Amino acid sequence: MPEWLTSFPTLGEQLLRSVRRAFDEAYRSFSREYGEVIEAIFDPLLYLLVWFERLLLATPWWLVIAAVCALCYAATRSRKLVAWTLVTLLGIGLLDMWEDTMRTLAIISVSTLITIALGVPLGIAMSWSDRLQTVFTPVMDVMQTMPIFVYLIPVVMLFGLGKIPGVIAVVIYAIPPVIRLTNLGIRLVPEDVLEASDAFGASRRDKLIQVQLPLALPNIMAGINQTIMMALSMVVIASMIGVRGLGQPVLEAVTNQYFALGILNGAAVVALAILFDRMTQAYGRRLRAIK
Amino acid sequence: MSSGSIRAQGLYKVFGRDPASVMPLVREGIGKDELRDSHGHVLALRDVNLSVPEGSVQVIMGLSGCGKSTLVRHFNRLVEPTEGRVSVGGVDVLALGPGRLRRFRQSGISMVFQRFALFPHKTVRANVAFGLDVRRTEGSERDKRVARWVERVGLAGYEDSYPGELSGGMQQRVGLARALATDAKILLMDEPFGALDPLIRADMQDLVLGLQAELKKTMVFVTHDLEEAIAVGDRIAILRDGEIVQNADSQELVLRPADGYIEQFTNKINRARVLRVGSVMEPPNPELASPLHCSVDMTLEDALPRVSASPGEEAPVTDGDGNVVGAISVLRILVAVAGGRYSLGDGSEDRLKRTAG
Ligand SMILES: Nc1ncnc2c1ncn2[C@@H]1O[C@H](COP(=O)(O)OP(=O)(O)OP(=O)(O)O)[C@@H](O)[C@H]1O
Ligand SMILES: [Mg+2]
């Protein structure tokens, strides 16, 4: 049997290696060239992140708990959920995970804000243009199925280790649901309601703000909920590139085989996830109930 | 032309991929079914000509799918014609640019929808205010108008409810108030009461009649129901497969239906309640001296007791100023009510008299 039938005929080690090297080299020189400029662009983000983290850490723990509980009540009007929040946060504090939790809270909040700020307008654009939708849908499929670690490589090459690459990786990974569900929510607004707004001479902007976005809001909230869950699931991976928070002890636990440490910090991530999930869902339900 | 009149000339509407390509066939008179089955296009309107004077109510009737909704949507240009002209208040609606079209819809013409099409996330108050909000009528002026129309359609006390909390009839009151709040001269109503129970429907018709007496809007009113059409309409246009078969007032429609299709609509109606004395009376008879006069706009039902109580079962007919303009007999009423089988002025009265006598 000829050899190309028994083992897959590859393009040749030599060729592949040089292609990969050329690609890497090109990217490396790009990041050498523009790295600083790009970093400078992201500086405000870094300030925001650092400021928010410091704020959470500098504020007395009881004030933070009170604020989170108040926010929870404002969003959901559910006493049960507020009680849950209180118990969770107290537990986290008692088990000495307060600081890490605040760090994680900071990066998740900032990432979520950025995701919403980028994702909602993108979703709106997609709902307006079928062409944009056909282009973006496969891109987002790739973004969601690509192994997470792959995102880290170019980001780290560009920014080094730290908070910014962490946020960028989290945003890339977590943004698709917001975009998708904003697009879907707007497209699902009933035709007759849109016709009515046209009949009264509403401009595109009025239609968007007064009709489409409010009616899409429950769907957008569902997207934000998913986004937060995905962002939280990135916490451990982000810690690999130097993001401090609940992920770091987990990573430490894996390398040193500290089972209990791993479980505790993992549980704190899960507790945060459940908290965010219930809060955003209850808020979404309240929006739905209004109509 | 006055600001509230509507005119459509040579209006054609074909739905499909390339309407222009099938227009020659349409003009040659291809059937709706053939166009759909062999050419994949839907013929919605064919050569519609319609003129609605300011302050009058034009009803559009016809079977499901005959093009009623499509026709009314041409007047505020929610639908673009394939061919033809539409002018409202002398303005060529098809020539308006996007900004002027929006302004025209904001203050010149408003619409009430069959399935209400209310904003489910807005309160009754905010729904009614929508038309004012999009044209940036601010503050107290807006609130005053909203309060006035909410009150006028009978929704006082429900300002803060959401549409989902209201019954169908109440929801359509919101739809009506929303349309009235902009003070547009023209009101398009696409089967506004089609989704309502008969009793509520009657209430809503009364509401519209009351409003119309007060406001004198130009109204285009789509309905399936001939009784409703007769109750609200000055003229009634009946469409079949996108063509106007007959456009007439209720008397003429009932007395002289253009063809069998129109008769399908008119033959189930209670003619005694629709026909008026003025439409069926004979020339004045100077010998009549009955003290019981009938006026021209009485229905036959109302006239019958008076006429039968008159000597010789015949009574003089007077117009609005009290002048005698005709005469009406019981026999004449019976012939008119019997309809179809006998027609007026062909001697059937004499035959009836003979058989009876
Ligand atoms: N957007 C559209 N695309 C394709 N065909 C359409 C469209 N709108 C209406 N039609 C077709 O045009 C014809 C007229 O529709 P239209 O809605 O005007 O009828 P209608 O008289 O209002 O009926 P109904 O009493 O059911 O409301 C129908 O055959 C319908 O299927
Ligand atoms: Mg219709």
XYZ file of C-alpha atoms in Angstrom, chain A:
291
model
C 0.000 0.000 0.000
C 1.323 3.456 -0.827
C 2.272 5.492 2.169
C -0.315 8.253 1.671
C -3.025 5.679 2.299
C -1.688 4.455 5.652
C -0.778 7.726 7.200
C -2.508 11.001 6.431
C -0.505 12.991 3.906
C 0.270 16.229 5.724
C 1.431 19.432 4.162
C 4.901 18.835 5.525
C 6.278 19.687 8.927
C 8.636 22.270 7.470
C 5.962 24.236 5.673
C 3.475 24.195 8.524
C 6.029 25.293 11.033
C 7.085 28.235 8.939
C 3.465 29.262 8.319
C 2.698 29.160 12.027
C 5.882 31.004 12.811
C 5.167 33.672 10.247
C 1.686 34.140 11.671
C 2.937 34.378 15.241
C 5.715 36.680 14.194
C 3.300 38.970 12.425
C 1.028 39.127 15.466
C 3.981 39.609 17.781
C 5.320 42.503 15.786
C 1.816 43.953 15.656
C 1.577 43.803 19.425
C 5.095 45.245 19.796
C 4.133 48.037 17.482
C 0.682 48.881 18.794
C 0.621 47.201 22.209
C 1.173 50.395 24.110
C -1.323 52.396 22.138
C -3.945 49.730 22.626
C -3.161 49.485 26.299
C -3.539 53.228 26.587
C -6.951 52.980 24.983
C -7.978 50.519 27.647
C -6.564 52.600 30.493
C -9.895 54.164 31.473
C -11.298 50.674 31.777
C -8.455 49.720 34.056
C -9.099 52.754 36.228
C -12.769 51.904 36.462
C -11.946 48.346 37.417
C -9.365 49.281 40.011
C -11.584 52.006 41.423
C -14.568 49.706 41.765
C -12.502 46.958 43.335
C -11.003 49.382 45.850
C -14.424 50.767 46.595
C -15.795 47.327 47.375
C -12.771 46.440 49.496
C -12.604 49.757 51.337
C -16.288 49.896 52.183
C -17.101 48.174 55.484
C -18.484 44.694 54.875
C -21.851 45.426 56.482
C -22.377 48.416 54.243
C -21.652 46.328 51.149
C -24.107 43.686 52.321
C -26.732 46.331 53.004
C -26.204 47.862 49.567
C -26.432 44.524 47.774
C -29.577 43.617 49.717
C -31.142 46.991 48.920
C -30.322 46.554 45.234
C -31.783 43.080 45.331
C -35.001 44.342 46.871
C -35.280 47.221 44.435
C -34.902 44.890 41.483
C -37.046 41.998 42.619
C -39.330 43.105 45.492
C -38.784 39.633 46.944
C -38.052 39.367 50.680
C -37.103 35.731 50.276
C -34.401 36.611 47.823
C -33.093 39.362 50.070
C -32.877 36.879 52.937
C -31.018 34.482 50.684
C -28.592 37.194 49.668
C -27.931 38.103 53.278
C -27.255 34.506 54.329
C -24.971 33.876 51.359
C -22.870 36.968 51.873
C -22.598 36.369 55.629
C -21.519 32.786 54.969
C -18.872 33.922 52.525
C -17.550 36.389 55.073
C -17.499 33.842 57.885
C -15.507 31.445 55.738
C -12.935 34.178 55.100
C -13.577 34.600 51.403
C -14.833 38.172 51.602
C -11.921 39.874 49.854
C -11.711 37.413 46.990
C -15.454 37.587 46.563
C -15.322 41.388 46.328
C -12.598 41.162 43.690
C -14.630 38.694 41.685
C -17.743 40.815 42.131
C -15.838 43.824 40.795
C -14.578 42.139 37.659
C -17.897 40.421 36.962
C -19.834 43.669 37.356
C -17.505 45.620 35.114
C -17.424 42.849 32.506
C -21.198 42.630 32.546
C -21.557 46.379 32.124
C -19.205 46.344 29.159
C -20.997 43.371 27.687
C -24.333 45.158 27.920
C -22.897 48.412 26.573
C -21.529 46.594 23.529
C -24.008 43.758 23.186
C -27.297 45.642 23.226
C -26.384 48.080 20.408
C -24.961 45.185 18.390
C -28.164 43.239 18.939
C -30.209 46.241 17.842
C -28.108 46.634 14.702
C -28.573 42.941 13.970
C -32.330 43.211 14.350
C -32.382 46.028 11.812
C -30.311 44.310 9.177
C -30.817 40.765 7.978
C -27.415 40.870 6.351
C -25.721 41.736 9.628
C -27.609 38.872 11.216
C -26.351 36.351 8.677
C -22.798 37.586 9.153
C -22.826 37.725 12.949
C -24.630 34.504 13.741
C -21.800 32.159 12.672
C -19.226 34.472 14.231
C -21.015 34.166 17.544
C -21.313 30.415 17.161
C -17.547 30.274 16.801
C -17.056 32.604 19.757
C -19.125 30.325 21.946
C -17.676 26.990 20.863
C -14.017 27.957 20.597
C -12.172 26.557 23.639
C -11.871 29.378 26.128
C -8.106 29.107 26.454
C -7.664 30.050 22.831
C -8.952 33.563 23.554
C -6.370 34.001 26.208
C -3.401 33.601 23.875
C -3.750 36.713 21.664
C -5.053 38.785 24.539
C -2.126 37.889 26.755
C 0.308 38.450 23.883
C -1.089 41.920 23.525
C -1.596 42.963 27.134
C 0.509 40.614 29.212
C -0.990 39.280 32.430
C -3.478 41.271 34.462
C -6.946 42.589 34.834
C -7.499 44.044 31.371
C -6.791 40.854 29.434
C -8.998 39.100 31.980
C -11.901 41.441 31.316
C -11.424 41.252 27.562
C -11.401 37.457 27.579
C -14.507 37.382 29.777
C -16.322 39.872 27.546
C -15.528 38.005 24.350
C -16.668 34.764 25.862
C -19.808 36.108 27.517
C -21.150 38.621 24.996
C -22.993 36.377 22.512
C -26.153 35.756 24.604
C -26.837 39.476 25.051
C -26.431 40.118 21.343
C -28.516 37.112 20.366
C -31.372 37.774 22.738
C -31.507 41.507 22.056
C -31.781 40.712 18.367
C -34.363 38.009 18.977
C -36.369 40.123 21.420
C -36.659 42.991 18.976
C -37.546 40.704 16.112
C -40.275 39.094 18.194
C -42.130 42.365 18.797
C -45.557 41.798 17.210
C -46.063 43.193 13.734
C -49.380 44.862 14.583
C -47.856 46.937 17.366
C -45.142 48.151 15.002
C -47.754 48.963 12.396
C -49.621 51.007 14.986
C -46.508 53.001 15.819
C -45.946 53.638 12.111
C -49.553 54.701 11.699
C -49.039 57.379 14.352
C -45.911 58.657 12.633
C -43.317 57.393 15.103
C -39.717 57.841 13.986
C -37.355 54.896 14.019
C -35.859 56.167 17.259
C -39.236 56.592 18.957
C -40.220 53.149 17.801
C -37.037 51.672 19.235
C -37.163 53.459 22.563
C -40.889 53.489 23.188
C -41.911 50.176 21.697
C -39.229 47.736 20.643
C -36.781 47.915 23.533
C -39.398 47.837 26.299
C -41.109 44.867 24.677
C -37.767 43.130 24.129
C -36.600 43.826 27.667
C -37.595 40.471 29.194
C -35.573 38.736 26.468
C -32.667 41.118 26.915
C -32.740 40.368 30.643
C -32.591 36.658 29.866
C -29.516 37.371 27.736
C -27.892 39.365 30.518
C -28.612 36.548 32.923
C -26.850 34.048 30.664
C -23.998 36.451 30.171
C -23.412 36.782 33.900
C -23.450 33.014 34.308
C -20.867 32.639 31.546
C -18.729 35.392 33.009
C -18.725 33.650 36.376
C -17.733 30.404 34.756
C -14.667 32.222 33.409
C -13.462 33.220 36.871
C -11.076 30.298 37.374
C -9.684 30.532 33.870
C -9.201 34.263 34.159
C -7.191 33.674 37.305
C -4.659 31.837 35.147
C -3.759 35.132 33.544
C -3.474 36.931 36.832
C -6.980 38.074 37.644
C -7.309 38.025 41.391
C -10.450 36.789 43.072
C -12.182 33.535 43.874
C -10.496 31.808 40.938
C -7.021 32.059 42.336
C -7.533 29.887 45.428
C -9.216 27.318 43.192
C -6.208 27.273 40.903
C -3.956 27.002 43.933
C -6.082 24.163 45.251
C -5.743 22.270 41.979
C -1.966 22.533 41.846
C -1.490 21.739 45.542
C -4.316 19.253 45.926
C -6.174 21.244 48.590
C -9.568 19.655 48.187
C -11.427 21.627 50.851
C -10.061 24.984 49.713
C -11.163 24.218 46.186
C -14.653 23.238 47.266
C -15.165 26.314 49.445
C -14.115 28.800 46.798
C -15.969 26.888 44.125
C -19.061 27.013 46.309
C -18.661 30.774 46.696
C -18.638 31.129 42.895
C -21.747 28.967 42.679
C -23.455 31.004 45.400
C -22.702 34.236 43.521
C -23.991 32.639 40.339
C -27.242 31.574 41.975
C -27.645 35.028 43.466
C -27.159 36.839 40.172
C -29.326 34.323 38.391
C -32.283 34.673 40.749
C -31.953 38.428 40.846
C -31.900 38.938 37.084
C -34.613 36.348 36.541
C -36.904 37.812 39.162
C -36.338 41.229 37.638
C -37.131 39.852 34.180
C -40.303 38.233 35.510
C -41.344 41.496 37.063
C -40.888 43.214 33.706
C -43.014 40.565 32.065
C -45.684 40.841 34.736
C -46.018 44.542 34.060
C -47.363 43.927 30.608
